[in-house]
Tab-separated table of C-alpha atoms in Angstrom:
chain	number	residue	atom	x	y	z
A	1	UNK	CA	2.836	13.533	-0.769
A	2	UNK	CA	5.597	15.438	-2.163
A	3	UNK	CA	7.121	12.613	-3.314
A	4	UNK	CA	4.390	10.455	-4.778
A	5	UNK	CA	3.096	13.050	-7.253
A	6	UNK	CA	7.287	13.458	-8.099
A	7	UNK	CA	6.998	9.675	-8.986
A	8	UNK	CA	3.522	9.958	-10.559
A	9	UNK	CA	5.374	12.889	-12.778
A	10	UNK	CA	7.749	10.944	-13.454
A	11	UNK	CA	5.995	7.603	-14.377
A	12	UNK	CA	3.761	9.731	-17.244
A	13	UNK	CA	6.919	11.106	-18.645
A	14	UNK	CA	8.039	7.633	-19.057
A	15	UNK	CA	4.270	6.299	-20.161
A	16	UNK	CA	4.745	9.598	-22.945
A	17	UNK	CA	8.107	8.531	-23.867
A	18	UNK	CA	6.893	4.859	-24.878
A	19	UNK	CA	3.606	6.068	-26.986
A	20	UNK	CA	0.587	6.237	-24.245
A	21	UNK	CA	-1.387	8.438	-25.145
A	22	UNK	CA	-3.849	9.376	-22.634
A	23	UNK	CA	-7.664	8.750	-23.187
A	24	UNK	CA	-9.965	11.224	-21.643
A	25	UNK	CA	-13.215	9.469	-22.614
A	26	UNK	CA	-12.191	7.609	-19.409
A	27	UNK	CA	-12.866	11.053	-17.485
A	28	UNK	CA	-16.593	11.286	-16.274
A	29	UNK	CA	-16.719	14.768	-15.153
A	30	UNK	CA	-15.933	18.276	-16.312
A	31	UNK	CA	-12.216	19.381	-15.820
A	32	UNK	CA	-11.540	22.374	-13.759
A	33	UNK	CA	-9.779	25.218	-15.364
A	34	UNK	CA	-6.730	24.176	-13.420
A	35	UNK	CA	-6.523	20.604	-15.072
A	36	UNK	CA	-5.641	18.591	-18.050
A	37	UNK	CA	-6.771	15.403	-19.282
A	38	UNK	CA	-3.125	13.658	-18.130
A	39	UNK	CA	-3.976	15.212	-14.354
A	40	UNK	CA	-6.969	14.011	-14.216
A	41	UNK	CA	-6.169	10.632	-15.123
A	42	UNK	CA	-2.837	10.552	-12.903
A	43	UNK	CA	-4.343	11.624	-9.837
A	44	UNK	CA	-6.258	7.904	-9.846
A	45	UNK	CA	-6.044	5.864	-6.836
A	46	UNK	CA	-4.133	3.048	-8.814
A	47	UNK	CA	-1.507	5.411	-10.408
A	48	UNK	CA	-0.953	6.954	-7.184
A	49	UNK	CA	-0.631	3.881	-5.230
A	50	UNK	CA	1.778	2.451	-7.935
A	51	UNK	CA	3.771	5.441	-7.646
A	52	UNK	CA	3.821	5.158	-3.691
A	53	UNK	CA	5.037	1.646	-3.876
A	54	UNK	CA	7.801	2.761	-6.440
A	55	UNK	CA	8.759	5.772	-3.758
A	56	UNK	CA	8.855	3.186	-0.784
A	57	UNK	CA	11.023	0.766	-2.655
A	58	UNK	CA	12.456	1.767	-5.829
A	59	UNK	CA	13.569	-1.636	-6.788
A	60	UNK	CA	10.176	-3.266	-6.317
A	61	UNK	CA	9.919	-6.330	-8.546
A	62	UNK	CA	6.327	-7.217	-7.505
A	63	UNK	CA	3.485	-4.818	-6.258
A	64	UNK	CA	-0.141	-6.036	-5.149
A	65	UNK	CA	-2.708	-3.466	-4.840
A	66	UNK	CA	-7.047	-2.882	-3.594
A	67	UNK	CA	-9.119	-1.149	-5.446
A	68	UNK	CA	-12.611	-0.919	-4.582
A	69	UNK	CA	-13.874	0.271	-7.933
A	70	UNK	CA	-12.976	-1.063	-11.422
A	71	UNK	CA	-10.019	0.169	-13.334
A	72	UNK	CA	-10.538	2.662	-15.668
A	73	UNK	CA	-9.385	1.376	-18.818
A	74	UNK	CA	-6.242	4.116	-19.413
A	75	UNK	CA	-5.102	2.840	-16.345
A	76	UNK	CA	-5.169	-0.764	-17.404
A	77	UNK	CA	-3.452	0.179	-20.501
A	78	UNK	CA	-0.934	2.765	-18.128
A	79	UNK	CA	-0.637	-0.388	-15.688
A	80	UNK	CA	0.587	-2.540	-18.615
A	81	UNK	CA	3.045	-0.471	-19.700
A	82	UNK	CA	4.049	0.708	-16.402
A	83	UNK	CA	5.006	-3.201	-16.013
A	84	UNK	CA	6.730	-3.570	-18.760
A	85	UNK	CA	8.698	-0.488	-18.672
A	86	UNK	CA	9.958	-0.739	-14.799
A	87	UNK	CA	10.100	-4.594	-15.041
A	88	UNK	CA	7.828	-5.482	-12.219
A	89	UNK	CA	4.812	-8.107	-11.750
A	90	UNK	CA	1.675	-5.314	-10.704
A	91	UNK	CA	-1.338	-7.333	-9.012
A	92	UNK	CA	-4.542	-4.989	-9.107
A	93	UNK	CA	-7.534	-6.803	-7.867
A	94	UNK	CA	-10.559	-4.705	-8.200
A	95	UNK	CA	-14.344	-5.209	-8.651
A	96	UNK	CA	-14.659	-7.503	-10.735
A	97	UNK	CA	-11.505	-9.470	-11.168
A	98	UNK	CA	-7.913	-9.727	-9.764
A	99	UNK	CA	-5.536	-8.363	-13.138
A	100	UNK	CA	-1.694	-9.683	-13.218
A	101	UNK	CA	0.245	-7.692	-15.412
A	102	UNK	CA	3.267	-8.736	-16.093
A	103	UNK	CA	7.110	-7.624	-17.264
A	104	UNK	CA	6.080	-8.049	-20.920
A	105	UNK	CA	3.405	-5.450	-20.815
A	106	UNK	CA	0.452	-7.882	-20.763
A	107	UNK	CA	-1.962	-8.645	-18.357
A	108	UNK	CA	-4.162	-11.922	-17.395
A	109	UNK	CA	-7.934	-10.664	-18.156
A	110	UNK	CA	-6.625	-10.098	-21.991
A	111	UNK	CA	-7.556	-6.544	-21.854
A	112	UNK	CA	-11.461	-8.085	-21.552
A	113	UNK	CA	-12.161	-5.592	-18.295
C-alpha cells in the first residue's frame, strides 16, 4: 500500500510537471477537511491500479486494466498523459467502451467518453 500511493505521488508530480492541471468538477462529493482536489482525484481506482502496475514492474511497456464504472474524465486526460510521459500502451476498458491510449498521449475514443 505503501508503495502504490509512493508511485501515485510520484505519477502527479510528473502529471504537474507536464501542465495537468487537475479538474475537480470531476469530484461528486464534498471534500473532507483532510483532502484536496489532487487527493481526491488520485485515490481513483484507475490511478491507483496504474500506479500498482508501475510498482510491480517498473519497465511496463503495456498495461490492461477493469473498471466497472466509467472514467472520470481527469483521469482520461491523466491516463493520456501518463502514456505518453512513461512510454507505455494503457488499455482501460470500462462501461462503456475499451480506451487505448497510446505512447503519444492519445487515446482511441478521441476524447468522445
Amino acid at each position: 500500500s505503501k508503495e502504490i500511493y509512493a508511485e501515485v505521488k510520484k505519477l502527479s508530480a510528473e502529471l504537474l510537471q507536464h501542465g495537468h492541471q487537475y479538474d475537480s468538477s470531476w469530484i461528486t462529493r464534498p471534500l473532507n477537511k483532510d483532502e484536496t482536489v489532487e487527493s481526491a482525484l488520485c485515490g481513483h481506482s484507475e490511478r491507483l491500479a496504474i500506479a500498482w502496475n508501475f510498482v510491480a514492474n517498473p519497465n511496463a511497456s503495456r498495461i490492461q486494466l477493469t473498471n466497472n464504472l466509467r472514467l472520470c474524465g481527469d483521469c482520461h486526460r491523466a491516463t493520456k498523459l501518463i502514456a505518453a510521459i512513461r512510454k507505455c500502451k494503457i488499455i482501460v476498458r470500462d462501461a462503456n467502451r475499451i480506451h487505448h491510449f497510446t505512447t503519444d498521449g492519445k487515446c482511441s475514443c478521441n476524447d468522445y467518453f
